[in-house]
Short mmCIF file of C-alpha atoms in Angstrom, two decimals:
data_model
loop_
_atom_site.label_atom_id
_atom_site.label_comp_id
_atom_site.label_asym_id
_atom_site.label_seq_id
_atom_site.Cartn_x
_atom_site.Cartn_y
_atom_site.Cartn_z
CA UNK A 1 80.76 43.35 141.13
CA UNK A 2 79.28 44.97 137.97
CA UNK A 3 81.26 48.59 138.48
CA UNK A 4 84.48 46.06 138.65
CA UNK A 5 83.67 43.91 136.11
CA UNK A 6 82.85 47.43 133.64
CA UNK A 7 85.96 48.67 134.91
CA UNK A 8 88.28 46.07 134.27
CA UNK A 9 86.53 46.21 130.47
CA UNK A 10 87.51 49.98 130.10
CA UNK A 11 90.85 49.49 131.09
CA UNK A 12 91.45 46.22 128.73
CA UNK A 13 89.42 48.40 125.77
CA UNK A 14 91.63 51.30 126.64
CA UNK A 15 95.42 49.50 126.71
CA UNK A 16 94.19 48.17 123.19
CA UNK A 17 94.16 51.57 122.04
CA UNK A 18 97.37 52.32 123.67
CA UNK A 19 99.07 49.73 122.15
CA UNK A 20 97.23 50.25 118.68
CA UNK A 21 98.08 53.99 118.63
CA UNK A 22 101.78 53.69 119.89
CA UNK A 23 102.21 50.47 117.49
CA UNK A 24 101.37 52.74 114.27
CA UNK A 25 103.42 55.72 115.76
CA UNK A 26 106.44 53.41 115.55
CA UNK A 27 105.50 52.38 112.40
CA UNK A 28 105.46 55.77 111.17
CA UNK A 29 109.08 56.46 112.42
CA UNK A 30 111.05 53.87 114.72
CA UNK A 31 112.77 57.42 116.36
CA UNK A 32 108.94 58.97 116.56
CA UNK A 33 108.46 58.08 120.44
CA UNK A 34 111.45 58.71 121.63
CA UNK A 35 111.03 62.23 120.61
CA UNK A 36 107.90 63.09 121.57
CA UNK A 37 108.93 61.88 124.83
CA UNK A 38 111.64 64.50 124.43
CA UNK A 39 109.06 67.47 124.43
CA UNK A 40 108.49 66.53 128.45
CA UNK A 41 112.51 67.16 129.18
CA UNK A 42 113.15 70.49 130.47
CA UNK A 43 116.58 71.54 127.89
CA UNK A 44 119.49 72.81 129.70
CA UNK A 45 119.83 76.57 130.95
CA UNK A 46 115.76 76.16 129.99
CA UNK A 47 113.23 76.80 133.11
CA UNK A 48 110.09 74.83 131.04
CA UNK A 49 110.03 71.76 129.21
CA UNK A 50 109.51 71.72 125.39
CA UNK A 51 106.00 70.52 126.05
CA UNK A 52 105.42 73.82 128.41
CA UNK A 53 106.90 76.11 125.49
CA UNK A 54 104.69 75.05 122.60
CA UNK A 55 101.69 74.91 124.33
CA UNK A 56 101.99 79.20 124.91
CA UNK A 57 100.19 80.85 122.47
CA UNK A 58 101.27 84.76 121.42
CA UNK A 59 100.30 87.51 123.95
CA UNK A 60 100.73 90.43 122.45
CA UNK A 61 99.90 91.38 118.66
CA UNK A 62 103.19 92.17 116.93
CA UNK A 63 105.51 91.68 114.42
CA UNK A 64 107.57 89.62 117.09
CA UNK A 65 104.98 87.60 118.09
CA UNK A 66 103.81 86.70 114.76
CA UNK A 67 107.62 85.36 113.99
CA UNK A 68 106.70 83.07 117.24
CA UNK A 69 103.81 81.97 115.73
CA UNK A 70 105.41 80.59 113.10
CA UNK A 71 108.43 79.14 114.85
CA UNK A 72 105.95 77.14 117.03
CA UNK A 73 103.84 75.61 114.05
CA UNK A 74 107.51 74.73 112.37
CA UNK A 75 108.75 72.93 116.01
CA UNK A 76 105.71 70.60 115.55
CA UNK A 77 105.30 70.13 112.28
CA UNK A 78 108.91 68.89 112.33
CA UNK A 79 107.51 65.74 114.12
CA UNK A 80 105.55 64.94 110.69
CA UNK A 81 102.81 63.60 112.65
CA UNK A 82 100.43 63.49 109.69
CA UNK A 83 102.42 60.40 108.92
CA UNK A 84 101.04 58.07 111.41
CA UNK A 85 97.83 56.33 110.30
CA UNK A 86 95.82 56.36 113.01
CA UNK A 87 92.42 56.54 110.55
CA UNK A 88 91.25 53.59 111.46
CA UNK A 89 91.10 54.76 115.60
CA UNK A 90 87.88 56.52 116.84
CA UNK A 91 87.67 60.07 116.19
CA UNK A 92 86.15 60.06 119.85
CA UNK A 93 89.15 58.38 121.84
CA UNK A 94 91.47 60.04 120.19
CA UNK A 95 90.25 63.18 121.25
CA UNK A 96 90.20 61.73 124.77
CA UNK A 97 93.69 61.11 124.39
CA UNK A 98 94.10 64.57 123.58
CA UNK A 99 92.60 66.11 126.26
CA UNK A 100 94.02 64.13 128.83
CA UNK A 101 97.67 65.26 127.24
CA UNK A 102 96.84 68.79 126.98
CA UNK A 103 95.15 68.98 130.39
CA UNK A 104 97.85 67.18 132.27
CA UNK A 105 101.45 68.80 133.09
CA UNK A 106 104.75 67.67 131.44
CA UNK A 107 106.26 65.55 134.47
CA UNK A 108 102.73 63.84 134.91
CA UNK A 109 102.70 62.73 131.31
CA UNK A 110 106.57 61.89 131.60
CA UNK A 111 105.73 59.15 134.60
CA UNK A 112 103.25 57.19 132.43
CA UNK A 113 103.81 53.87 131.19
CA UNK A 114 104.37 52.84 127.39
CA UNK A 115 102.37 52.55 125.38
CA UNK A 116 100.13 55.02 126.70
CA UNK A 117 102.63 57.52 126.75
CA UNK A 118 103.75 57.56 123.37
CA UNK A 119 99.95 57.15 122.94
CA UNK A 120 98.96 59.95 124.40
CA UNK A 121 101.74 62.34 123.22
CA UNK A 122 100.77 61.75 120.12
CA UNK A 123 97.08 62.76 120.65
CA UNK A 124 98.60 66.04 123.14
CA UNK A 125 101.02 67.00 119.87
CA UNK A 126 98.34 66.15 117.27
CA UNK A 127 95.97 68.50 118.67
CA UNK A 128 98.85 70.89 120.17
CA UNK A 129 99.48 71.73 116.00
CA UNK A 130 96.10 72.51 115.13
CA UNK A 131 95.61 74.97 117.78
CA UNK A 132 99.37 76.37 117.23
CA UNK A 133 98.12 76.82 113.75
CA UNK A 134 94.80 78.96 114.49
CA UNK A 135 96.85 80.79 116.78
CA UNK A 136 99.30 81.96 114.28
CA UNK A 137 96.37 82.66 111.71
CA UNK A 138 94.56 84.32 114.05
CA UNK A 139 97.01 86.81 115.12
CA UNK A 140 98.12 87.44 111.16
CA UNK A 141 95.03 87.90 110.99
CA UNK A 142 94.79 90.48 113.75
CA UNK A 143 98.07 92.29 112.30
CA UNK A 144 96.78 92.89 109.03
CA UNK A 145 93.13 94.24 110.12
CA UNK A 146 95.48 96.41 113.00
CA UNK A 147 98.53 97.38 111.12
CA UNK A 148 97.62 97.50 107.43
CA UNK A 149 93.87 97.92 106.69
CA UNK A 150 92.93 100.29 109.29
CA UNK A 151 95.76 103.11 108.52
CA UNK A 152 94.87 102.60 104.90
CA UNK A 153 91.01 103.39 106.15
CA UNK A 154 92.03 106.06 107.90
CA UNK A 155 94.29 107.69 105.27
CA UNK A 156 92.01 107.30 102.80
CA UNK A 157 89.31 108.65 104.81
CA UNK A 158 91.73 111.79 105.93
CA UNK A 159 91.82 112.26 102.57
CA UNK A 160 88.49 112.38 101.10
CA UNK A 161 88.50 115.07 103.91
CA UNK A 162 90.92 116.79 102.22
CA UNK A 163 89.36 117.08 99.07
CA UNK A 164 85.75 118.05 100.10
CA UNK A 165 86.33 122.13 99.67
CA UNK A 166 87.62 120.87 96.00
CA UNK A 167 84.96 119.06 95.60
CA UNK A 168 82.27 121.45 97.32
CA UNK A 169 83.42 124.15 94.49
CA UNK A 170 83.29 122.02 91.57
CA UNK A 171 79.81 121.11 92.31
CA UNK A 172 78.37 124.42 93.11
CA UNK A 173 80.63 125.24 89.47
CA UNK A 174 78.93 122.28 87.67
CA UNK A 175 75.41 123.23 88.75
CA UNK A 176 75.65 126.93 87.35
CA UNK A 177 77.10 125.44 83.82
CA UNK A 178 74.12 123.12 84.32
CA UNK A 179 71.79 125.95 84.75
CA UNK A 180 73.63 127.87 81.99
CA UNK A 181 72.85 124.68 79.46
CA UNK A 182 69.40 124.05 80.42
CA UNK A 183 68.30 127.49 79.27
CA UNK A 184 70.29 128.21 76.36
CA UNK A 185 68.94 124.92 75.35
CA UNK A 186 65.14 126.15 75.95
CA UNK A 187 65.68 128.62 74.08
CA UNK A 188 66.50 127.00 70.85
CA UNK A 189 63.60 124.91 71.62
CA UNK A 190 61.51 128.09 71.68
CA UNK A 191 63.02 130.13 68.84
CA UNK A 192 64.35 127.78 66.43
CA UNK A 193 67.82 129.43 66.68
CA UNK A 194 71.17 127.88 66.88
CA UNK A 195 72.93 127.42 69.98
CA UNK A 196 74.71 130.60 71.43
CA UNK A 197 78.03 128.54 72.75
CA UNK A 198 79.97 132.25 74.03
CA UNK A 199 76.96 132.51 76.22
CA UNK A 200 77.39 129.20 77.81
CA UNK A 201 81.26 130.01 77.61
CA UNK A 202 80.18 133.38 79.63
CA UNK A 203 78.11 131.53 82.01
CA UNK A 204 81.17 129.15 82.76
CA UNK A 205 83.51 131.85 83.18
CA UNK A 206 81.05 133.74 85.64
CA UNK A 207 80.79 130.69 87.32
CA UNK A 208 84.11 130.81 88.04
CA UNK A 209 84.42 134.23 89.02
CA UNK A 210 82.26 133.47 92.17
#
């Protein structure tokens, strides 16, 4: 008697929000449910429904795939969903809404009842843009580090390669001059004279020589 009577208080508790959820989606746009229903309706010459399609994320990391990406995000951001006030609804059922959408298949969801099915659309589309949207960051993401950043790294790195021999000689010729500097400079200290510059001009050009 008690599981029944808890039962039939879920189910009144849970048309509310159906009703509540599907009344603000039509308030939003009169033409709103009618095409999210749409999304479970396989198109013609089509094997999936639209549903089916949005819901694949990119499987490969390329250019093409990344121009995917962004298609899907546009599809369902053309449903303008942020425009449905739904604030007011627990953050909790509608994410059971959402789950229930994204976990069930398109011809399931297209034999429920209204309101629940324009109710739960909207939660399975709601959350269906959020994750199109990591997906699409995620894989520019992936593109740049794969396709830009690392050859840059690389080249740069081939590079300082390059240049070590360069840079090996001009070290080993800026530590003789060094040398050269340091003594004719302890030597004025010690003598009082002036500063010989053809010796350290000698001492550069030797350096060279070797």
């Amino acid at each position: 008697m008690l599981e029944r009577l808890v039962g039939s208080v879920r189910e009144r508790a849970d048309e509310r929000l159906y009703a509540t959820v599907a009344r603000q989606v039509e308030r939003a746009d009169a033409g709103l449910p009618r095409a999210l229903s749409g999304l479970l309706v396989v198109p013609e010459g089509a094997r999936i429904s639209e549903l089916e399609r949005l819901r694949q994320a990119p499987k490969r990391h390329s250019g093409t795939e990344m121009a995917k990406a962004h298609k899907r995000v546009d599809d369902i951001a053309a449903f303008r969903l942020g425009r449905v006030r739904i604030d007011k609804v627990p953050v909790r059922r509608m994410k059971t809404l959402a789950k229930y959408g994204a976990g069930s298949k398109a011809p399931l969801l297209a034999r429920l009842n209204e309101p629940r099915k324009t109710a739960t659309m909207l939660g399975a589309t709601r959350s269906l843009e959020a994750e199109a949207i990591d997906d699409a960051l995620d894989l520019f993401a992936l593109l740049m580090a794969t396709r830009l950043i690392s050859p840059a790294r690389r080249k740069s790195a081939g590079e300082r390669m390059a240049m070590l021999p360069k840079l090996e000689k001009a070290s080993k010729l800026l530590s003789r001059a060094g040398r050269v500097l340091v003594e004719q400079l302890d030597l004025v200290a010690e003598v009082g004279a002036d500063l010989d510059v053809a010796a350290l001009d000698g001492g550069r050009r030797a350096g060279r020589r070797e």
